[in-house]
XYZ file of C-alpha atoms in Angstrom:
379
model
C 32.125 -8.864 -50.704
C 34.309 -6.415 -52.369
C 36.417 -3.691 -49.844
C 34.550 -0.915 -51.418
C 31.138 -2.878 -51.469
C 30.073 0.198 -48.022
C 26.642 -0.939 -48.419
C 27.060 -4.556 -48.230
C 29.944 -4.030 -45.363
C 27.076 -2.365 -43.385
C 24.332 -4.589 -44.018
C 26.787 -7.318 -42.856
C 27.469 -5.531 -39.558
C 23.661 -5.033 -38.999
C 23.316 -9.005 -39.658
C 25.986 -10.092 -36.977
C 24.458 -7.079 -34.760
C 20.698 -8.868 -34.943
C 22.281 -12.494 -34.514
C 24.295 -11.682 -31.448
C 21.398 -9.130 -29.727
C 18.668 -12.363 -30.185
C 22.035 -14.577 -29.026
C 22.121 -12.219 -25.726
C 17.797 -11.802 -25.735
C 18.263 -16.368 -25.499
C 20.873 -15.983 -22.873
C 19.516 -13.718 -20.567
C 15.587 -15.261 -20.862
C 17.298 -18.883 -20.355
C 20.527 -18.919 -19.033
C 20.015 -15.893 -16.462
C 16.568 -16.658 -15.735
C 15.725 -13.026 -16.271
C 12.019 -13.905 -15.806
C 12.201 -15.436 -13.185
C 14.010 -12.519 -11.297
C 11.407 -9.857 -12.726
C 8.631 -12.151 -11.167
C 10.311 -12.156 -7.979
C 10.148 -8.328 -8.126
C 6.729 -8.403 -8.164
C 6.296 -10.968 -5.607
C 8.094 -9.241 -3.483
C 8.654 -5.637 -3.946
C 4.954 -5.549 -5.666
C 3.559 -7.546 -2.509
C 2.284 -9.825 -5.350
C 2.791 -12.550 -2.583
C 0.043 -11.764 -0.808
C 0.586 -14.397 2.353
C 4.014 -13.466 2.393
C 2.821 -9.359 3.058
C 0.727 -10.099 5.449
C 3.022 -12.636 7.655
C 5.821 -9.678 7.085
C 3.375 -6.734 8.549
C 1.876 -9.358 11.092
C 5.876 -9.880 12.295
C 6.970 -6.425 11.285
C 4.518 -3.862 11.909
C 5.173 -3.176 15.995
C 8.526 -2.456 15.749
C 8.100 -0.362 12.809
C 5.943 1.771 15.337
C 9.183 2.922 16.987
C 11.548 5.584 16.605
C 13.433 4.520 13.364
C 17.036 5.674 14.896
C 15.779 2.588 17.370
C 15.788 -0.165 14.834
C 18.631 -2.542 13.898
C 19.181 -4.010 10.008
C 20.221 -7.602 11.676
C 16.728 -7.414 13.372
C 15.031 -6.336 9.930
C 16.784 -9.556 8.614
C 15.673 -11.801 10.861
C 12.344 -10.913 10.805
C 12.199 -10.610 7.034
C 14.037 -14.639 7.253
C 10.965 -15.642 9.419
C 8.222 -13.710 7.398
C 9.673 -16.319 4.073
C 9.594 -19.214 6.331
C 6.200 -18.638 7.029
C 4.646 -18.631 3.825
C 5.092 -19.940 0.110
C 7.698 -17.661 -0.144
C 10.101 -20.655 1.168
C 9.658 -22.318 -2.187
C 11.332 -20.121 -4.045
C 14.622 -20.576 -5.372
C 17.728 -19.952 -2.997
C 19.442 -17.255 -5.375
C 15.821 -15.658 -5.572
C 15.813 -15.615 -1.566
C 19.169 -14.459 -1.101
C 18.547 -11.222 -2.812
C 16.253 -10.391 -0.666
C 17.477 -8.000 1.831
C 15.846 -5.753 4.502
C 16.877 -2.033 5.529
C 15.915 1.411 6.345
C 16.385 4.252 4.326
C 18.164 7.289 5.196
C 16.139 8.633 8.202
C 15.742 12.682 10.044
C 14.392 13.270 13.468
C 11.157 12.107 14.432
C 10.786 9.305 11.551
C 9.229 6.451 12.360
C 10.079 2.658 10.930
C 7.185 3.006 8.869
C 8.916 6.151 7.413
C 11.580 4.326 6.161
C 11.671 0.743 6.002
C 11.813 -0.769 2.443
C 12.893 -3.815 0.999
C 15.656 -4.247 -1.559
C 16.664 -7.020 -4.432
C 20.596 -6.973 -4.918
C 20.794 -7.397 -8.646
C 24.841 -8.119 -10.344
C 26.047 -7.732 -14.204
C 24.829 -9.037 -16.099
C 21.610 -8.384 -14.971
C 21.478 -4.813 -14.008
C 22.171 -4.326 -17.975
C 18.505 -4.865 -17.509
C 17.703 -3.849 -13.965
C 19.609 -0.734 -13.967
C 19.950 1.092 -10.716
C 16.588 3.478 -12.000
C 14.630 1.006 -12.285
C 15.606 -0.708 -8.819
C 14.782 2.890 -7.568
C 11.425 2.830 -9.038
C 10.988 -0.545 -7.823
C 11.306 0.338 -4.519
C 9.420 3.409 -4.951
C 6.467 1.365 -5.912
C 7.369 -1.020 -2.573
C 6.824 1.572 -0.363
C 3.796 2.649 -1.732
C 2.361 0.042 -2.054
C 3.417 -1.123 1.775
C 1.844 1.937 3.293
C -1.265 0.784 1.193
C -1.437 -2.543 2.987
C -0.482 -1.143 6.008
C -3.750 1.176 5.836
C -5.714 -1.901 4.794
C -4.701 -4.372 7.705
C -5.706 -1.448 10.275
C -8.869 -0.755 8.888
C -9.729 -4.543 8.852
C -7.978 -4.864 12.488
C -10.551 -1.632 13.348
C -13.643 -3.314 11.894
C -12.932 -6.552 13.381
C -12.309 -5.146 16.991
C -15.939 -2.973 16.485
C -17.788 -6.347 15.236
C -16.405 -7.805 18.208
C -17.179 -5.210 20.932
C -20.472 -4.470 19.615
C -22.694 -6.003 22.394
C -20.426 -4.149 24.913
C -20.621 -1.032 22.845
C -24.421 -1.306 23.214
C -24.681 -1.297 27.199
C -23.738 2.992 26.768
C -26.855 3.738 24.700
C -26.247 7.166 24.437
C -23.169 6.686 22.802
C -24.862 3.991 19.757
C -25.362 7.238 17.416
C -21.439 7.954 17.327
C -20.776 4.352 17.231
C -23.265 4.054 13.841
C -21.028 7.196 12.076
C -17.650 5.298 13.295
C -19.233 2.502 11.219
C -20.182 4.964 8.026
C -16.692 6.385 8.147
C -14.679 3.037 8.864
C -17.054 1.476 5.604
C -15.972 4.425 3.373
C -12.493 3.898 4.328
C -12.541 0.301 3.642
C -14.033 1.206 0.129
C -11.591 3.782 -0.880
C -8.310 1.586 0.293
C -9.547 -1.897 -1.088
C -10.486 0.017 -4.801
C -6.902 1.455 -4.599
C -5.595 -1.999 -4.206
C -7.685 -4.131 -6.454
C -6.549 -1.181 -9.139
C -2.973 -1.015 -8.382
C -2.422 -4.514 -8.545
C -5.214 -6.535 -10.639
C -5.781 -3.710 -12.738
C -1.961 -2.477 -13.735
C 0.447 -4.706 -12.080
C -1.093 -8.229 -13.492
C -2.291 -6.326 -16.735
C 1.188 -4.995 -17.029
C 2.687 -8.354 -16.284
C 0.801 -10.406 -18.518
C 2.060 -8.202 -21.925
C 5.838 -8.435 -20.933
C 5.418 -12.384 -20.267
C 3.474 -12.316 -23.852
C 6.036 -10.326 -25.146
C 8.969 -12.944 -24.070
C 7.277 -15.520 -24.958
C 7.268 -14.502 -28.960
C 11.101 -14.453 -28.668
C 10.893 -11.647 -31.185
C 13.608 -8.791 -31.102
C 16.888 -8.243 -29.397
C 18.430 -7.048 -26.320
C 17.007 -3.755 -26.798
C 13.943 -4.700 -27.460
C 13.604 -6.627 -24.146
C 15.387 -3.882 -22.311
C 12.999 -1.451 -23.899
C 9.915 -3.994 -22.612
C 10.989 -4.033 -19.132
C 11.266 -0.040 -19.051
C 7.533 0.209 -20.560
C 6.291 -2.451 -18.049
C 7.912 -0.880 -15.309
C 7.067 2.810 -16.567
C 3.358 2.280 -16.738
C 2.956 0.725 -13.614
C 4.887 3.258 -11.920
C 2.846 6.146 -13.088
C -0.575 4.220 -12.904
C -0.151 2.682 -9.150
C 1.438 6.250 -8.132
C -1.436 8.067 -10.195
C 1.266 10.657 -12.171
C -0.105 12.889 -13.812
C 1.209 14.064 -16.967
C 0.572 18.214 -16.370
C 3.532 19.846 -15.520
C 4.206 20.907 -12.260
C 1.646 18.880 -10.599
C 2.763 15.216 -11.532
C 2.499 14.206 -8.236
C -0.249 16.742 -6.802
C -3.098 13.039 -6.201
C -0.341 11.170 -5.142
C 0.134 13.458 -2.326
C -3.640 14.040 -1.792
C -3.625 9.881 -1.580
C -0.661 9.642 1.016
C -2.159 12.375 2.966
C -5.838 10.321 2.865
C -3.497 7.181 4.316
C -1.866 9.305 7.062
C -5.652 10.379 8.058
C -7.070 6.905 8.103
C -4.287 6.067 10.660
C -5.203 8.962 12.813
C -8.738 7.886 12.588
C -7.819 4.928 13.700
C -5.866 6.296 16.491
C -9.163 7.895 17.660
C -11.293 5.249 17.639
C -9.066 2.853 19.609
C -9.342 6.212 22.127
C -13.038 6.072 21.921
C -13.527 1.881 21.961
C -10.942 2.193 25.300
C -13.812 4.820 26.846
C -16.667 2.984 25.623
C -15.094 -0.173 27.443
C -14.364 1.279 30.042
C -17.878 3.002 30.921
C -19.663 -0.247 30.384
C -17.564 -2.249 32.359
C -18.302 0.779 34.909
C -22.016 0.222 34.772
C -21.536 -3.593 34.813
C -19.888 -2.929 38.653
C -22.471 -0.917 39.751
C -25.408 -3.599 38.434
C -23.628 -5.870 40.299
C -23.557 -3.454 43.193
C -27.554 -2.972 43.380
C -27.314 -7.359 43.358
C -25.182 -7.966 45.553
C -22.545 -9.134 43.440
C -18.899 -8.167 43.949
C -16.456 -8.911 41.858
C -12.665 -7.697 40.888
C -12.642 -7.780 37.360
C -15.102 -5.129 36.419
C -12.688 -2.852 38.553
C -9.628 -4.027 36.850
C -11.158 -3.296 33.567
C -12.135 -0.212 34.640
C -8.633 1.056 35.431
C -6.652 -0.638 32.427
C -8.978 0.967 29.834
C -8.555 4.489 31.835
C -4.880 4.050 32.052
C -4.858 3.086 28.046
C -7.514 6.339 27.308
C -6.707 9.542 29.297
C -8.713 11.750 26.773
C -12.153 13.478 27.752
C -14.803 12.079 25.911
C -15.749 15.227 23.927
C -12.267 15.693 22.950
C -11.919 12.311 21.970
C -15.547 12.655 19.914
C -13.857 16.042 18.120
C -10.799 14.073 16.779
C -13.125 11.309 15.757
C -15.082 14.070 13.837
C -12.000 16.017 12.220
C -10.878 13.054 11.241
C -14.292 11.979 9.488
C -13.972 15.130 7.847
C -10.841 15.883 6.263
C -10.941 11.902 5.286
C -14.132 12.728 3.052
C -12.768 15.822 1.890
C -9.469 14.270 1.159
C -11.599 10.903 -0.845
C -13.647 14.012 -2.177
C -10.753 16.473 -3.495
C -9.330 13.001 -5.004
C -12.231 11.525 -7.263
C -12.445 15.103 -8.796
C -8.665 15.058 -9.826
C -9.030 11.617 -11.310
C -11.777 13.144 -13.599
C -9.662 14.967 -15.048
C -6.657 12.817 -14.860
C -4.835 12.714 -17.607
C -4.754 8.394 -18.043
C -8.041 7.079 -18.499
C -7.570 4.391 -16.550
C -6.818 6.361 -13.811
C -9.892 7.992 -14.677
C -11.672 5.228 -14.337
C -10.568 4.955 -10.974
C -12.410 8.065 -10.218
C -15.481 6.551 -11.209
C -15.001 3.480 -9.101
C -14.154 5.415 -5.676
C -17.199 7.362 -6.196
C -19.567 4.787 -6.414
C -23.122 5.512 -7.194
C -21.625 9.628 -7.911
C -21.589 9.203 -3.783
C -18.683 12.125 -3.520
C -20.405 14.457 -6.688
C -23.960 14.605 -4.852
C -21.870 14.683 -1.247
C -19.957 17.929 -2.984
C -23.681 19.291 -4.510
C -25.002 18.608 -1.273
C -22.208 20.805 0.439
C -22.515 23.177 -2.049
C -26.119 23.760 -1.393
C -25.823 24.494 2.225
C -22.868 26.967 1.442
C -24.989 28.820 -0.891
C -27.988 28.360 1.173
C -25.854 30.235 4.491
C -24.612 32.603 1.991
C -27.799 33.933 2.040
């Protein structure tokens, strides 16, 4: 190659530029085990491990209850340490586990654990050349998220389990049965909408999403900035799939917040129902003393029930029956409000989410329905 041969000089450079980037694309698929540390993300920070979750929110979730300016990061650690011990989470790698890490975020006032907790994966060079600190941000975006999303889903399963149980109790206070049956309606609806978020979020876009970067590594086609360019799409669509981002300015988040306001609802639904199962108790072990009154019978324990479920339940019953009822309400309209933004969404899949929630067009005819009697009071 001459000195003045530009063109050839260039093409060189572009020629030791390719070998070197599909050089680094070997290294950091073999040698760093950069797969292996994006699967661990979603394992972990994804929930992917699924027993792992659940032994974390089964160990976790009461102290997260508390004040979060009343938790400790060593106690976070520990319990996080005994959540991987607990499941197939202990057969992962050591430098996988070591990254792990438990904390809280920065907290104000009245914040909860659940507020704030999150986990975090400590990532070094050369891997954050890949796993910048964005996308660890987004990461644990999605992690919270998504944890609030299981959270939801283990009370409503912890609520139907405890009504399934109680349920010849519940039916000694007959007159009570017809609030019990919408409890039931409202609980099933619940348990709809939260298990169609998660079998979206995660079969739907996190394993779909997963599966094209893994077939796109496996070609070994491209460079560095190809695969860094991979990760960011993988990571990009599942961000604004799972957190339902809409594309229209100024409201990119607008069902996002409709869906973490439905979640905060479902807890206080939950709240109210405990409130009205503690009553219900409480009255039939009542009328249990008194049977066994008229018989003859005396006994301690229907007294001692009596007084722990009135110490646990203060409320009157109709104010109890009203929270139960707003509840209901703003639940639907919050399900409701959300089906007919993901009609319009601007993703199709997300779209397609709409249809799902509202199965059998429940939430359209509900909304005709509502629509009706409005007009029909109108006149």
């Amino acid at each position: 190659m001459k000195y003045s041969d530009i063109t050839g000089l260039e093409h060189s450079i572009d020629t030791a530029f390719q070998i070197a980037s599909q050089r680094l694309f070997d290294i950091f698929l073999v040698k760093f085990k950069l797969m292996d540390h994006l699967l661990a993300l979603k394992q972990y920070l994804m929930l992917g491990h699924g027993d792992f979750a659940d032994q974390l929110m089964e160990t976790l979730g009461p102290n997260l209850s508390r004040p979060a300016n009343t938790l400790y990061r060593h106690n976070l650690t520990a319990t996080l340490d005994t959540a991987i011990e607990r499941s197939n989470a202990r057969f992962d790698s050591t430098d996988i586990i070591r990254r792990l890490d438990a904390r809280m975020l920065e907290y104000s006032h009245g914040e909860i654990g659940w507020d704030v907790f999150t986990l975090e994966y400590k990532v070094d060079a050369p891997l954050d050349t890949v796993l910048d600190p964005e996308s660890m941000r987004k990461y644990m975006t999605l992690f919270q998220h998504l944890w609030q999303m299981r959270r939801v889903d283990v009370t409503l399963t912890q609520g139907w389990a405890r009504l399934a149980s109680a349920s010849k109790t519940i039916a000694r206070v007959p007159e009570l049965q017809s609030s019990w049956h919408q409890v039931r309606i409202v609980l099933a609806e619940m348990i709809h909408f939260i298990r169609q978020m998660q079998s979206f979020s995660h079969l739907e876009v996190i394993d779909v999403s997963w599966k094209r970067l893994v077939e796109f590594t496996r070609k070994k086609e491209g460079d560095l900035d190809a695969l860094i360019e991979a990760h960011q799409t993988y990571l990009e669509r599942i961000e604004k799939k799972v957190l339902l981002i809409s594309s229209k300015s100024g409201r990119e988040e607008s069902v996002l917040n409709q869906v973490r306001e439905a979640f905060q609802t479902i807890l206080q639904f939950r709240e109210a129902t405990d409130a009205f199962h503690n009553h219900t108790l409480a009255e039939a072990a009542r009328r249990d003393s008194e049977r066994d009154g008229h018989r003859g019978v005396y006994t301690t324990v229907g007294n001692d029930d009596i007084g722990r479920y009135a110490r646990e339940n203060t409320e009157s019953l109709p104010r109890i029956l009203r929270r139960v009822e707003q509840y209901s309400r703003t639940f639907s309209d919050l399900a409701m409000s959300i089906v007919v933004a993901l009609n319009t969404h601007s993703d199709y899949e997300c779209r397609f989410l709409g249809v799902r929630l509202s199965f059998s067009d429940f939430y359209r005819l509900k909304r005709e329905r509502q629509l009706a009697a409005a007009n029909g009071d109108g006149r």
